[in-house]
Short mmCIF file of C-alpha atoms in Angstrom, two decimals:
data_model
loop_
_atom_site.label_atom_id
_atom_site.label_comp_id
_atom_site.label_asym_id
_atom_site.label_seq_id
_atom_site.Cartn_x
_atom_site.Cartn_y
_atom_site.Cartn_z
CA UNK A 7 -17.14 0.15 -4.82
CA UNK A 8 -15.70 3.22 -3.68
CA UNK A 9 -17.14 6.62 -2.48
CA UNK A 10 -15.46 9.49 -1.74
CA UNK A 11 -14.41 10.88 2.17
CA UNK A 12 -16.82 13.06 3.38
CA UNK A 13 -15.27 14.07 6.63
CA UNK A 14 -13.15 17.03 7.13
CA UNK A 15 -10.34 15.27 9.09
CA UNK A 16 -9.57 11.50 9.58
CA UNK A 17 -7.41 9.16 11.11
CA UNK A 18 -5.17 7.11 9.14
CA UNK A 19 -3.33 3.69 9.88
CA UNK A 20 -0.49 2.06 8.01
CA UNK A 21 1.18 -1.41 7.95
CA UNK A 22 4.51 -1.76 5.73
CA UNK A 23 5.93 1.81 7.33
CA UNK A 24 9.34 1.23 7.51
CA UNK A 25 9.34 0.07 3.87
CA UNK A 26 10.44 2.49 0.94
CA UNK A 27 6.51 3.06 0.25
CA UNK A 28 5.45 2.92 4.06
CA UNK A 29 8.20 5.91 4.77
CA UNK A 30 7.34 8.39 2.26
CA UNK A 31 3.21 7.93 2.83
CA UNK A 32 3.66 8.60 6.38
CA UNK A 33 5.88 11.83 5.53
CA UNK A 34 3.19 12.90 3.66
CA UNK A 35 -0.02 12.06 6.57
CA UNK A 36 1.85 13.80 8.84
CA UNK A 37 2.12 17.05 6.84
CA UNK A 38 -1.38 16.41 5.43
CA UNK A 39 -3.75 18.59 7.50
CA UNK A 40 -7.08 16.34 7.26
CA UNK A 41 -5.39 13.49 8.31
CA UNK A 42 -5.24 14.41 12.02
CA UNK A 43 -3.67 11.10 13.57
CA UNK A 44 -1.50 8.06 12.46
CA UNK A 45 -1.06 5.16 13.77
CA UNK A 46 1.53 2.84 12.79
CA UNK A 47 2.57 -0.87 13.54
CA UNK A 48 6.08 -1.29 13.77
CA UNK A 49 8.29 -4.31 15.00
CA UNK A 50 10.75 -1.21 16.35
CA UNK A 51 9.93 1.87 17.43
CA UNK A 52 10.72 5.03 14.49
CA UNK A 53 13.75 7.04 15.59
CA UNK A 54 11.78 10.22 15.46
CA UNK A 55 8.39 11.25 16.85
CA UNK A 56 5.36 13.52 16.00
CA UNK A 57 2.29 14.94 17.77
CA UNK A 58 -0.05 13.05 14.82
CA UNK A 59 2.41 9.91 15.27
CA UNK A 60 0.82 6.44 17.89
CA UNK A 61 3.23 3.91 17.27
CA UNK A 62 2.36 0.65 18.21
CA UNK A 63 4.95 -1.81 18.55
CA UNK A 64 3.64 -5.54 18.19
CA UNK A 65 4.52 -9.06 17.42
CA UNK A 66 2.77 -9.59 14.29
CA UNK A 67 3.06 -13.11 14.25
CA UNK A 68 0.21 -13.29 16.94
CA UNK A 69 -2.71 -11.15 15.87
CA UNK A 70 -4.36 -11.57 19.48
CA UNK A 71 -2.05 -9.15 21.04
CA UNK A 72 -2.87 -6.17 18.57
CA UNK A 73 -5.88 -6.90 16.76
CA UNK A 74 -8.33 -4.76 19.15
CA UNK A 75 -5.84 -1.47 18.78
CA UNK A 76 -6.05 -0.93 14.72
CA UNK A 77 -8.73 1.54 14.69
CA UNK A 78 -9.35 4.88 12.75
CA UNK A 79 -10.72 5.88 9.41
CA UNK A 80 -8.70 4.53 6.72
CA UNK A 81 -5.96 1.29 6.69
CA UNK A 82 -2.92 1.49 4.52
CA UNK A 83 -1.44 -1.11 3.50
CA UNK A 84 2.04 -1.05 2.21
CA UNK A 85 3.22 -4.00 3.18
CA UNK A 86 5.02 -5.81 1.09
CA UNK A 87 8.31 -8.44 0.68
CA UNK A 88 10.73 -10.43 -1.62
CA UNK A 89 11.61 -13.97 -1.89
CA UNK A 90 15.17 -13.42 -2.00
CA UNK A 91 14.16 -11.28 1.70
CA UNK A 92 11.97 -14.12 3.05
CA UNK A 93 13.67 -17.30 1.79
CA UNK A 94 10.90 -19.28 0.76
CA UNK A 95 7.60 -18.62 -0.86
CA UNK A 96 5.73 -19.96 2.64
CA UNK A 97 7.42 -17.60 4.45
CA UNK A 98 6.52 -14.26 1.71
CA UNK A 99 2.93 -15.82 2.06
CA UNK A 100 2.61 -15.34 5.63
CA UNK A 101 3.86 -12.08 5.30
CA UNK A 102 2.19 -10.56 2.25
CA UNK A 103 -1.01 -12.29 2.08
CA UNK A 104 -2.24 -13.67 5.46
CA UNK A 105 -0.34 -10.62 7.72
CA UNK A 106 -2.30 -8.15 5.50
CA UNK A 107 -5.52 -10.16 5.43
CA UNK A 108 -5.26 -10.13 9.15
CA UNK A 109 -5.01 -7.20 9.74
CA UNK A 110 -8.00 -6.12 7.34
CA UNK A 111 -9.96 -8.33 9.43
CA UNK A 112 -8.70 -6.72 12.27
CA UNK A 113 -9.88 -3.10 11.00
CA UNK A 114 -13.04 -4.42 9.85
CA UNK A 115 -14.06 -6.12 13.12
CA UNK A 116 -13.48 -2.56 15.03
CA UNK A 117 -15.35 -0.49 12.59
CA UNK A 118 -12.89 0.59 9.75
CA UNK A 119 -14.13 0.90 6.51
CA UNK A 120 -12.06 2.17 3.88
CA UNK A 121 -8.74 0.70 3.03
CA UNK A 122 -6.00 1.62 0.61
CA UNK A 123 -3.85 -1.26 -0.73
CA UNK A 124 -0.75 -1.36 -2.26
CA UNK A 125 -0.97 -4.74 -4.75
CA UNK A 126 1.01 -5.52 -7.72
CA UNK A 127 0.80 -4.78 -11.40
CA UNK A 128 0.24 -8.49 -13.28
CA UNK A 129 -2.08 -9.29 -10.32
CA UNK A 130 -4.20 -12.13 -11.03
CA UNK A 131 -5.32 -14.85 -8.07
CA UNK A 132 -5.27 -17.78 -11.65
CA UNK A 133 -2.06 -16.92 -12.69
CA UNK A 134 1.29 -19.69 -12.85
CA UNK A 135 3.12 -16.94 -11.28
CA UNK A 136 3.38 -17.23 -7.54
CA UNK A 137 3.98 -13.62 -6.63
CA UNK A 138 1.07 -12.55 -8.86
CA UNK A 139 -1.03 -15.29 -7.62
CA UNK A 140 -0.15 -14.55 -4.07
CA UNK A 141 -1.22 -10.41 -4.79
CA UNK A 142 -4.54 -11.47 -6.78
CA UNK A 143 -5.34 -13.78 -3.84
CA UNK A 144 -4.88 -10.94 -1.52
CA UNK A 145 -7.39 -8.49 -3.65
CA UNK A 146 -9.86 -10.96 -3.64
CA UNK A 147 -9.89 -12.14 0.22
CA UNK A 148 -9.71 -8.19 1.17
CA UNK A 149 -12.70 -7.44 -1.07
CA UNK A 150 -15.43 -10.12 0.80
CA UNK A 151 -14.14 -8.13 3.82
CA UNK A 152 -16.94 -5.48 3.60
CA UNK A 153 -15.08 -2.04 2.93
CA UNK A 154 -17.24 0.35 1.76
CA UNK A 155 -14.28 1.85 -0.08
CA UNK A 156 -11.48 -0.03 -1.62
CA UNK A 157 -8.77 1.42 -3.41
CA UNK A 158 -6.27 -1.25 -4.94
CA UNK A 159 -2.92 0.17 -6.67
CA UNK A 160 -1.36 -1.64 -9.08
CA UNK A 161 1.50 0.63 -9.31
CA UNK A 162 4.27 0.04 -12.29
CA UNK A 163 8.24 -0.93 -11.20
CA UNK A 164 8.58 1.71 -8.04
CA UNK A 165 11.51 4.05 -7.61
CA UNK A 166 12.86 3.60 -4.31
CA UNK A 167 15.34 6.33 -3.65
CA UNK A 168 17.82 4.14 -1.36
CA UNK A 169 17.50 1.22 -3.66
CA UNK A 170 20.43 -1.61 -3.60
CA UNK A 171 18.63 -3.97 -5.73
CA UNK A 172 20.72 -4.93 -9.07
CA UNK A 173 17.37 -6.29 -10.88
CA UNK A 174 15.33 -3.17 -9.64
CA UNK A 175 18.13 -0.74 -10.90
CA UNK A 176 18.41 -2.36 -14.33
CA UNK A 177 15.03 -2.50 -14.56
CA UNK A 178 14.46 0.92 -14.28
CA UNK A 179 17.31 1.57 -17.09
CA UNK A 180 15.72 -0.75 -19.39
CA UNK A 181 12.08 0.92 -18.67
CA UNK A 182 13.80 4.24 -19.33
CA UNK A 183 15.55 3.38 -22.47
CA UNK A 184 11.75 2.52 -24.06
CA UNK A 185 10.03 5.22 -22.58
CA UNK A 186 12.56 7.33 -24.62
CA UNK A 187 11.58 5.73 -27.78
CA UNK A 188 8.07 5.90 -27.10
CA UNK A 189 7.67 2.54 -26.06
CA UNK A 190 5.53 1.51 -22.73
CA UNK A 191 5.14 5.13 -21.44
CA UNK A 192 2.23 4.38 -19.27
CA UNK A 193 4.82 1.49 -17.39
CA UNK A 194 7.51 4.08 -16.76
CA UNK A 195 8.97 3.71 -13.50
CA UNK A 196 7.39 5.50 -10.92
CA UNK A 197 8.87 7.40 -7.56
CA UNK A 198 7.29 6.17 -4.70
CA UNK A 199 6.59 9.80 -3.39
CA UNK A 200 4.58 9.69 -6.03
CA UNK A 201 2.39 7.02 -5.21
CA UNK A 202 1.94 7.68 -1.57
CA UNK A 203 0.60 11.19 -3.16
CA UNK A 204 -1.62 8.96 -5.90
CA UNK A 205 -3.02 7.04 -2.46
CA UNK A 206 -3.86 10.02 -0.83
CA UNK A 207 -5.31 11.46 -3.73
CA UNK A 208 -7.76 8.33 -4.28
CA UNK A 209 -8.85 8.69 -0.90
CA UNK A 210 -9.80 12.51 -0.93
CA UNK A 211 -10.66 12.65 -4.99
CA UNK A 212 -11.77 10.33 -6.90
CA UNK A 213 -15.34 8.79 -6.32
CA UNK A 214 -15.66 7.87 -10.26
CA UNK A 215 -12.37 6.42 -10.54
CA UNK A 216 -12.02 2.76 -10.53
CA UNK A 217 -11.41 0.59 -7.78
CA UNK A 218 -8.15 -0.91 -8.83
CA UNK A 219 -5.39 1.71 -10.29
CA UNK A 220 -3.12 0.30 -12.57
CA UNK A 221 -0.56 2.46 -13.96
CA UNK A 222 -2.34 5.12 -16.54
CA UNK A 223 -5.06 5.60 -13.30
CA UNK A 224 -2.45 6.56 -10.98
CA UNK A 225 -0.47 8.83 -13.57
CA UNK A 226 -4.39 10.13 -14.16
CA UNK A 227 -4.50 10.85 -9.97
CA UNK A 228 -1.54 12.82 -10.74
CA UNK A 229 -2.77 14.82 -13.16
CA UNK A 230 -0.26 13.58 -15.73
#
């Protein structure tokens, strides 16, 4: 279910800031006039600061200490890891499922009730693979939560602008090379400036678009 904002400013959180997604969605709060405060959760503090900006610096590994402080209008969640980061699939599950679930809890417990989450395409809580398994899990556990708006983006393969990653930069090539022959356009890689402006977008626009945006809904967000 979701239904569109109806207030003329609102406060925004995010989780995942510091990631490629996280960065450019705060960029664009900040500058966004109705959004008049954000409030991130950060293991370090940012290296800049901003009269919209509350920066909360936590241990996320123990919920207790930070729980009561995520409050506002809308969570964010950008969070989001790799195997190859975290070592093991038990660790990328703490991280990506039960840290986010958490802190959905969290936001619904003090009164939040709209959230925005970042998910995967292929997402699917029955499927052999772990990653989509892990991301399917998460959509389901965040939507018993009570949110009376829930936007879930399954966004194609992102285009992070400081990527290093050899799979994610051949990836992109390969996605390229078929778009030009016609192939998979709706799939094309996508900027991740572009889907922090999608997000925002979803929140502020669209009360008869779906619930979950897979790649054709978000390019439909922005107006492609």
């Amino acid at each position: 279910m979701t239904t569109q904002m109806k207030k003329d400013t609102w406060k925004a959180i995010i989780i995942g800031a510091t990631g490629a997604t996280g960065r450019e969605l705060l960029a664009q709060l900040l500058a966004h006039p109705p959004c008049t405060q954000v409030d991130i959760f950060v293991r370090r503090a940012p290296t800049f600061q901003h009269e919209k900006l509350r920066v909360h610096i936590v241990d996320f590994m123990q919920p207790e200490t930070w729980a009561s402080e995520v409050q506002g209008d809308i969570l964010f969640s950008c969070l989001g890891t790799t195997l190859k980061d975290m070592g093991s699939k038990e660790a990328q599950w703490r991280i990506d499922y039960q840290l986010v679930l958490d802190f959905a809890r969290a936001a619904r417990q003090n009164g939040v009730d709209k959230m925005v989450l970042v998910s995967a395409a292929g997402a699917n809580a029955a499927s052999r693979i772990f990653y989509s398994r892990m991301k399917g899990a998460l959509e389901n556990a965040i939507a018993t939560l009570g949110f009376s708006s829930l936007w879930i983006f399954r966004p194609p393969l992102l285009l992070r602008p400081d990527s290093r990653r050899p799979m994610e930069i051949w990836s992109a090539r390969i996605l390229r090379g078929l778009n030009a022959m016609g192939f998979m356009k709706n799939q094309r890689p996508l900027p991740v400036a572009q889907l922090a402006q999608a997000m925002i977008a979803a929140v502020e626009e669209s009360p008869e678009m779906p619930a979950i945006f897979k790649a054709k809904d978000i390019r439909a967000l922005l107006g492609e």
